[in-house]
mmCIF file of C-alpha atoms in Angstrom:
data_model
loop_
_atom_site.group_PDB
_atom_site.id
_atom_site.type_symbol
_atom_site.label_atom_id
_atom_site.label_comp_id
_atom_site.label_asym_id
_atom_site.label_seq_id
_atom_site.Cartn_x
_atom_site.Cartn_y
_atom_site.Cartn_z
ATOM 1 C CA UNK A 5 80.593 233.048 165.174
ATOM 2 C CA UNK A 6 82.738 234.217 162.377
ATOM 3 C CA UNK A 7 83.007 238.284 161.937
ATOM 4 C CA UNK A 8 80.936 237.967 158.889
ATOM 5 C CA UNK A 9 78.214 236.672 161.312
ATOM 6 C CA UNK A 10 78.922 239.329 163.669
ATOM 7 C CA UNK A 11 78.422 241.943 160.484
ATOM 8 C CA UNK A 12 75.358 240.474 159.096
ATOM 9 C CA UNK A 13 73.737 240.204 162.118
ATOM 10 C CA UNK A 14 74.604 243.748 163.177
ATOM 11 C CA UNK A 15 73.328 245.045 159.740
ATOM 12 C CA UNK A 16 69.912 243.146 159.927
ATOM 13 C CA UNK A 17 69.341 244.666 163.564
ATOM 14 C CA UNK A 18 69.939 247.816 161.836
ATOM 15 C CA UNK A 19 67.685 247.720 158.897
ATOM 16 C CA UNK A 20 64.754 246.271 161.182
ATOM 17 C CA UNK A 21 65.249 249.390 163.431
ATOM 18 C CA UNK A 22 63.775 251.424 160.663
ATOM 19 C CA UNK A 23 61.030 249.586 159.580
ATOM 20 C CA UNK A 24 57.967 251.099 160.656
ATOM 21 C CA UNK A 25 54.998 249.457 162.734
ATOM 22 C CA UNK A 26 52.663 251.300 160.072
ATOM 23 C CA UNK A 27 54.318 249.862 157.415
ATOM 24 C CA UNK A 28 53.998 246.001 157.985
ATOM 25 C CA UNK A 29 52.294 244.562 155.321
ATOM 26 C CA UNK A 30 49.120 242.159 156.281
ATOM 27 C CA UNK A 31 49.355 239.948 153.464
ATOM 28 C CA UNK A 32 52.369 238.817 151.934
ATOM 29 C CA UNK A 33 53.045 236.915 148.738
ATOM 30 C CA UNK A 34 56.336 235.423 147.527
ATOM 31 C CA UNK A 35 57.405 233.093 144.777
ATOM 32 C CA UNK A 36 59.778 231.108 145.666
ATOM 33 C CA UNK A 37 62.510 231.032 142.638
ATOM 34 C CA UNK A 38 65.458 230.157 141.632
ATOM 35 C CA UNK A 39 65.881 226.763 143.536
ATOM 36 C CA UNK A 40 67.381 225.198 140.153
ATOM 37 C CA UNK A 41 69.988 227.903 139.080
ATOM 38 C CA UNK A 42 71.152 228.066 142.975
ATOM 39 C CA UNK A 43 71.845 224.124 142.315
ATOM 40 C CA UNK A 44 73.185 224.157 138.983
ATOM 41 C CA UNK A 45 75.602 226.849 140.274
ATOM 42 C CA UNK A 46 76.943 224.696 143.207
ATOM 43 C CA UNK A 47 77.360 221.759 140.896
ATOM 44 C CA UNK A 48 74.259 220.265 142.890
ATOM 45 C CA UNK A 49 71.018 218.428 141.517
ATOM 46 C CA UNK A 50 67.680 219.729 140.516
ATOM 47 C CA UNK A 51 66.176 217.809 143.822
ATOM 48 C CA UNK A 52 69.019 219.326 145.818
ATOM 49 C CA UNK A 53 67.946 222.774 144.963
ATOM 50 C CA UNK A 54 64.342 221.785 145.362
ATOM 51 C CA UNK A 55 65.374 220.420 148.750
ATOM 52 C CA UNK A 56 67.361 223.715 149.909
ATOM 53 C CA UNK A 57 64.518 225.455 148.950
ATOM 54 C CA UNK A 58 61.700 223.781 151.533
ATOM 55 C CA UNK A 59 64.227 224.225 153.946
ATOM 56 C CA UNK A 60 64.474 227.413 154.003
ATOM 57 C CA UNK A 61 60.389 228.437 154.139
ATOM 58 C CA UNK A 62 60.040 227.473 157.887
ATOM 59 C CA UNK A 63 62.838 230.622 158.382
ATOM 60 C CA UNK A 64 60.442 233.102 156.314
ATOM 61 C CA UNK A 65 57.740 231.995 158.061
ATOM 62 C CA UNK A 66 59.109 232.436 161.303
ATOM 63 C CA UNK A 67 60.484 235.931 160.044
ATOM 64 C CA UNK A 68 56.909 236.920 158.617
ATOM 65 C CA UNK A 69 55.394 236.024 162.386
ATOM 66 C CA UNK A 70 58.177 238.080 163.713
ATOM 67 C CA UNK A 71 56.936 240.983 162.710
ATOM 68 C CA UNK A 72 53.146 240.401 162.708
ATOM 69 C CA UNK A 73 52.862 239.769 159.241
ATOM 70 C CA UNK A 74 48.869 238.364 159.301
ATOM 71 C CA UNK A 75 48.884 236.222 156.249
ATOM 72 C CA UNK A 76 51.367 234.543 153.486
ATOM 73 C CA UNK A 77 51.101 233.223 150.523
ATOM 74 C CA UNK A 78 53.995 230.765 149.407
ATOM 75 C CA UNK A 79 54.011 229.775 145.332
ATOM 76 C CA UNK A 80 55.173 226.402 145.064
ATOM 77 C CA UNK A 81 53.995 224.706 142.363
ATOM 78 C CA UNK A 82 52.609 226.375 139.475
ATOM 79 C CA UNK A 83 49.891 224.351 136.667
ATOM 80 C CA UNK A 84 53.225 225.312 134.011
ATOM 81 C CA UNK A 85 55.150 223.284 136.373
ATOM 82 C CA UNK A 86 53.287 220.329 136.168
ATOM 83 C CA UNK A 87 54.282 219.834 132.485
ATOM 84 C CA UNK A 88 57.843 219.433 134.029
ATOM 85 C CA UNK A 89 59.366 215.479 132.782
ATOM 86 C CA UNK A 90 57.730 212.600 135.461
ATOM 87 C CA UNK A 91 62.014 212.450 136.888
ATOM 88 C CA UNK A 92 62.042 216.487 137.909
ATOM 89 C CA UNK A 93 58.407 217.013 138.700
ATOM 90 C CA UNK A 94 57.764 213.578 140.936
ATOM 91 C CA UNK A 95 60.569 214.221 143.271
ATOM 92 C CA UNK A 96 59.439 218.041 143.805
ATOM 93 C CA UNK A 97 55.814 216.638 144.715
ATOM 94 C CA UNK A 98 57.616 214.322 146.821
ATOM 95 C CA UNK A 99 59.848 217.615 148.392
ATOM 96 C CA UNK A 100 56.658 219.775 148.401
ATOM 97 C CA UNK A 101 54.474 216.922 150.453
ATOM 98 C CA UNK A 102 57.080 216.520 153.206
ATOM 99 C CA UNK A 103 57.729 220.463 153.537
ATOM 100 C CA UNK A 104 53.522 221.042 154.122
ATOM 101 C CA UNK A 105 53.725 218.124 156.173
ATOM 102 C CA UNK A 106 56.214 219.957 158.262
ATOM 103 C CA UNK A 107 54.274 222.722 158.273
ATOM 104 C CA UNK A 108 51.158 221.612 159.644
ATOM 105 C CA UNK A 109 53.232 219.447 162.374
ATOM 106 C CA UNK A 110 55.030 222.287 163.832
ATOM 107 C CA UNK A 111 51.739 223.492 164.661
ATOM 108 C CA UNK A 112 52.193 227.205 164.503
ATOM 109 C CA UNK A 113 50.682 227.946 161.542
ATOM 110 C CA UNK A 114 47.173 226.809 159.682
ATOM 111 C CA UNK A 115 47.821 225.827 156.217
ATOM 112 C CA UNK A 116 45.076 226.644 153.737
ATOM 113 C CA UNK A 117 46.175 225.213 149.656
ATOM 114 C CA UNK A 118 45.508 227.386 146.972
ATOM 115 C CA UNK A 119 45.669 225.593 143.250
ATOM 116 C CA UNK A 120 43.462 223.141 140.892
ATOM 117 C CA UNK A 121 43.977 220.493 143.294
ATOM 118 C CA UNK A 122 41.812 218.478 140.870
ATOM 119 C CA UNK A 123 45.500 218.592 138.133
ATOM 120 C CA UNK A 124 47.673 216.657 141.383
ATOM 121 C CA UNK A 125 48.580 212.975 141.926
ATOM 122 C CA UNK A 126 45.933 212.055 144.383
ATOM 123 C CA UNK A 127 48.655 211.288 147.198
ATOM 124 C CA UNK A 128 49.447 215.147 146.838
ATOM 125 C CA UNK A 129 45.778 216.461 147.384
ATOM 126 C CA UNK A 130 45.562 214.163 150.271
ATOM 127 C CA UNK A 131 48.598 215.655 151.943
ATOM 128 C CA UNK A 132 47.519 219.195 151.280
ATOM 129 C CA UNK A 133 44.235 218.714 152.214
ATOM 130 C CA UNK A 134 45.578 217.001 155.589
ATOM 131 C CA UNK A 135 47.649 219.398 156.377
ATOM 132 C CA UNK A 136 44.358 221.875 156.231
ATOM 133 C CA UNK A 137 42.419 219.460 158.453
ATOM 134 C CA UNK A 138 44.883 218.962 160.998
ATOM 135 C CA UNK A 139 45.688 222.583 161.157
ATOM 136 C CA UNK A 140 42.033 224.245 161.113
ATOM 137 C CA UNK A 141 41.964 225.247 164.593
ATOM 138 C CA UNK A 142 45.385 226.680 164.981
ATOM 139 C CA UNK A 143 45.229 230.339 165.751
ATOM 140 C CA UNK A 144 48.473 231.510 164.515
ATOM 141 C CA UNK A 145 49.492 233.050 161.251
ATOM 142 C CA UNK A 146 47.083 231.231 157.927
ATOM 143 C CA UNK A 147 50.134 230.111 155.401
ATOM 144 C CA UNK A 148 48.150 229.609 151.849
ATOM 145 C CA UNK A 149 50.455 227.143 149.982
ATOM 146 C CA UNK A 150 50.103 227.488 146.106
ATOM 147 C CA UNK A 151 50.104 224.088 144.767
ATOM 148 C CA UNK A 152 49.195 223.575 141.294
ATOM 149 C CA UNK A 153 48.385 227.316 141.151
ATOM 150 C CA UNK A 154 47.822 229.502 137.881
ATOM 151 C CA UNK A 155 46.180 233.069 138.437
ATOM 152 C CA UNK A 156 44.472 232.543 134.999
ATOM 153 C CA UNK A 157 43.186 228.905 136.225
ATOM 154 C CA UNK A 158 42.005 230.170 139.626
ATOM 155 C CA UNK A 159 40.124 233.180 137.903
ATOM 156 C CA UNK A 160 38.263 230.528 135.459
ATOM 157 C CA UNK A 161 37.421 228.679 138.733
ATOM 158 C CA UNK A 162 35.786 231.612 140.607
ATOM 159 C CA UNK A 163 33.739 232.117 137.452
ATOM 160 C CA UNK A 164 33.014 228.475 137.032
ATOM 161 C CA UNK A 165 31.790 228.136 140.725
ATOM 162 C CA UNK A 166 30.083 231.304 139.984
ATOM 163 C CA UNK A 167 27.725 229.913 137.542
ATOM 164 C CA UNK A 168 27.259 226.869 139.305
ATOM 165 C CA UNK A 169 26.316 228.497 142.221
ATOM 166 C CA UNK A 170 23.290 230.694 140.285
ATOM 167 C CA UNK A 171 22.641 227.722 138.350
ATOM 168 C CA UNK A 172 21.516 225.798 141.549
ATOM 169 C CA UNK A 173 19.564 228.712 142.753
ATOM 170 C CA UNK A 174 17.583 229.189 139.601
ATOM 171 C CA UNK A 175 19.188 232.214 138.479
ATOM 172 C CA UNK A 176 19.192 232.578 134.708
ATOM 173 C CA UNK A 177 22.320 233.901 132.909
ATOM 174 C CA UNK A 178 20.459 237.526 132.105
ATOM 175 C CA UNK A 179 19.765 238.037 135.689
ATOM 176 C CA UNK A 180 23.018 237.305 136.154
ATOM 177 C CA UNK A 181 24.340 239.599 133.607
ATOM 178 C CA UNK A 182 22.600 242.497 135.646
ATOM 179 C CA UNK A 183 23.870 242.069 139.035
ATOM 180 C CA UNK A 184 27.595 240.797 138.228
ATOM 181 C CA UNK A 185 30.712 242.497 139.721
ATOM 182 C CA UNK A 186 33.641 241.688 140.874
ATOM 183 C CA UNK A 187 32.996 240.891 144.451
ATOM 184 C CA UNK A 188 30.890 238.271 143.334
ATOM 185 C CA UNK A 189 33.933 237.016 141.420
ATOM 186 C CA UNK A 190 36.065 237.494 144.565
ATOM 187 C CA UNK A 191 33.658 235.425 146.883
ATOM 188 C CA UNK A 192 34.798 232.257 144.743
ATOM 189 C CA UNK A 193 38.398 232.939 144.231
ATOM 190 C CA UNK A 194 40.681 230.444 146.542
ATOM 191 C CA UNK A 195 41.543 232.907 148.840
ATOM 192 C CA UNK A 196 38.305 234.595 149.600
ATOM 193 C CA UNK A 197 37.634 236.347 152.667
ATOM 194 C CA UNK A 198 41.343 236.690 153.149
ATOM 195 C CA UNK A 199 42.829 240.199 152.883
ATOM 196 C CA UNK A 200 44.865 241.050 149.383
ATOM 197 C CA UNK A 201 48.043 240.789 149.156
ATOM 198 C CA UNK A 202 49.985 243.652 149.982
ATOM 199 C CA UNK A 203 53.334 242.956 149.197
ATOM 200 C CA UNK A 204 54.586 240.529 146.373
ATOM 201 C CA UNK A 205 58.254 239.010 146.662
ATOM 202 C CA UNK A 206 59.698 237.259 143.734
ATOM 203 C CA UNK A 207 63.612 236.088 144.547
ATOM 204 C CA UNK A 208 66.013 235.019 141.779
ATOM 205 C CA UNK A 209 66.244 238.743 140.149
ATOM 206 C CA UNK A 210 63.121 237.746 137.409
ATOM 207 C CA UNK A 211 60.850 240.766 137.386
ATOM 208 C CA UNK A 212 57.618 239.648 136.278
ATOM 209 C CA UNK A 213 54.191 237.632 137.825
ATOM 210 C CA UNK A 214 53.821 234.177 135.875
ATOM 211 C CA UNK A 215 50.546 234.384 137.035
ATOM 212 C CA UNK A 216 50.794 234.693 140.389
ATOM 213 C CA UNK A 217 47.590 236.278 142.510
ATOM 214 C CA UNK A 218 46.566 237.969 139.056
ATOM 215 C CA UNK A 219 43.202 238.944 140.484
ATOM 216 C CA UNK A 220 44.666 239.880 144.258
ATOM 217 C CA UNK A 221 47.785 241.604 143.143
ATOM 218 C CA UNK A 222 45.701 244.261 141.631
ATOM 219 C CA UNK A 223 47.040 246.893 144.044
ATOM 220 C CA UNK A 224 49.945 245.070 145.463
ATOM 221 C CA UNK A 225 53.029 246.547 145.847
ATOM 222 C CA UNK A 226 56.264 244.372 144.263
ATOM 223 C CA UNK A 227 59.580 243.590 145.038
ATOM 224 C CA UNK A 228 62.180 241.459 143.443
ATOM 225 C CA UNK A 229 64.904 239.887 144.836
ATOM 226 C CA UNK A 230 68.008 239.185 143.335
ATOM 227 C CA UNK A 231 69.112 236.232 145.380
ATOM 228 C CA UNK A 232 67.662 232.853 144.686
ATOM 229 C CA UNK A 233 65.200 231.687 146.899
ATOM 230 C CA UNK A 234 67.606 228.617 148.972
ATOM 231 C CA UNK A 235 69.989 231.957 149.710
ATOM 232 C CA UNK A 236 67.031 234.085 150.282
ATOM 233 C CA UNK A 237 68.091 234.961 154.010
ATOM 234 C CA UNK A 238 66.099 237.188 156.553
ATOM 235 C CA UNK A 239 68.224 240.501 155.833
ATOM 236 C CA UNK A 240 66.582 240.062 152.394
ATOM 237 C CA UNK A 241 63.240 239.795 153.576
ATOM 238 C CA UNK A 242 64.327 242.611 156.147
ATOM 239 C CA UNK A 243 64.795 244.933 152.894
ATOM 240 C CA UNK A 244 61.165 243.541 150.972
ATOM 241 C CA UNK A 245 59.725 245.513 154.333
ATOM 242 C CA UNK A 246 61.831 248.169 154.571
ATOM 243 C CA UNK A 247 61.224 249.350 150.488
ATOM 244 C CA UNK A 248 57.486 248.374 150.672
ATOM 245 C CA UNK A 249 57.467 250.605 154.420
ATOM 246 C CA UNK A 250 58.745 253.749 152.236
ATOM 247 C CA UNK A 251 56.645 253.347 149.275
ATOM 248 C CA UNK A 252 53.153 255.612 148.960
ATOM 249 C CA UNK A 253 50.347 253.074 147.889
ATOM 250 C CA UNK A 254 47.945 255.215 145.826
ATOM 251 C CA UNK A 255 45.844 252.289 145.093
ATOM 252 C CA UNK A 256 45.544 253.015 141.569
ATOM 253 C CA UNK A 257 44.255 256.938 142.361
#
């Protein structure tokens, strides 16, 4: 172990020393940027950074059960992304298939997708919903992977399902009208009956949502990252807790 090692590891002991038990967030959300720039920078290939990337989710998943973090979302794949060209975006459905695969084999965590699964090559539903089946009984921490995901999409969704639900029942669109709020909204949204998120990561030093959990993030708290997400390394996560831990949520009061 070099004495960098010896320094890091020192440092990260110290900064989860004052994070308090209080202040572990539930629910935690982070999209996973930057994988591109980190390869362009290292004279690497868009797959390569793509590649570094899933690699390095099974470590913030294992840091996020570390500390009793309850739920995470992971953005990997957002409906802008699918407009990528057919030789970036195949080879990142190809990366993204193999890393939930990996997942749901370790066995430690049940997967639950989030997205329009209905916009993805069929081979890449298949996978995501298989990694849900296999993994529906696990009792350890739920891992929502954002696949095909767009906070604007998933809202139109809830509403759609919405409708169709009331439609089936007979209701017309006037009683509707009368009895609408937004928990009836939130019933349909892909992550209902899961707890909001309460901290939001973004890595790669880019402050702003792209859509992500538009509807959940509501009263989230956010931090951004400068590193990108393949150097994204625990003391970094360490730091998300430790800011979010000395933060007052006011909850929009």
């Amino acid at each position: 172990m070099s004495v960098g090692d010896v320094v890091y590891a020192a440092y990260a002991r110290r900064v989860a020393r004052q994070l308090k038990p209080a202040g572990i967030p539930r629910h935690v959300g982070v999209m996973l940027d930057g994988n591109r720039r980190w390869a362009k920078e290292r004279g690497g290939s868009t797959a390569q950074g793509h590649q570094a990337g899933a690699d390095n989710i099974a470590n913030l998943l294992s840091w996020c059960e570390e500390i009793g973090v309850e739920v995470v979302t992971l953005w990997l794949l957002s409906t802008d992304n699918l407009a990528r060209p057919a030789g970036e975006l195949r080879p990142l459905l190809g990366i993204i298939e193999r890393a939930v695969t990996d997942l749901a084999d370790a066995g430690r965590w049940r997967i639950h997708p989030v997205g329009a699964l209905d916009l993805l090559p069929v081979e890449t539903a298949q996978v995501l919903k298989a990694a849900a089946d296999s993994t529906r009984d696990v009792e350890g921490m739920l891992v929502n992977v954002a696949v095909g995901y767009g906070g604007r999409r998933e809202i139109a969704d809830a509403v759609r399902s919405l409708l169709q639900e009331h439609a089936r029942a007979g209701t017309t669109i006037e009683e509707l009208a009368e009895v609408l709020d937004v928990e009836h909204i939130a019933e349909h949204l892909y992550t209902k009956g899961q707890p909001d998120p309460d901290l939001v990561i973004r890595t790669s030093g880019e402050q702003r949502l792209g859509g992500f959990l538009l509807w959940q993030s509501a009263h989230s708290e956010f931090y951004f990252c400068e590193a990108y997400w393949p150097a994204f390394r625990k003391v970094d996560f360490l730091r998300a807790l430790r800011a979010y831990g000395e933060r007052r949520r006011r909850f929009g009061a």
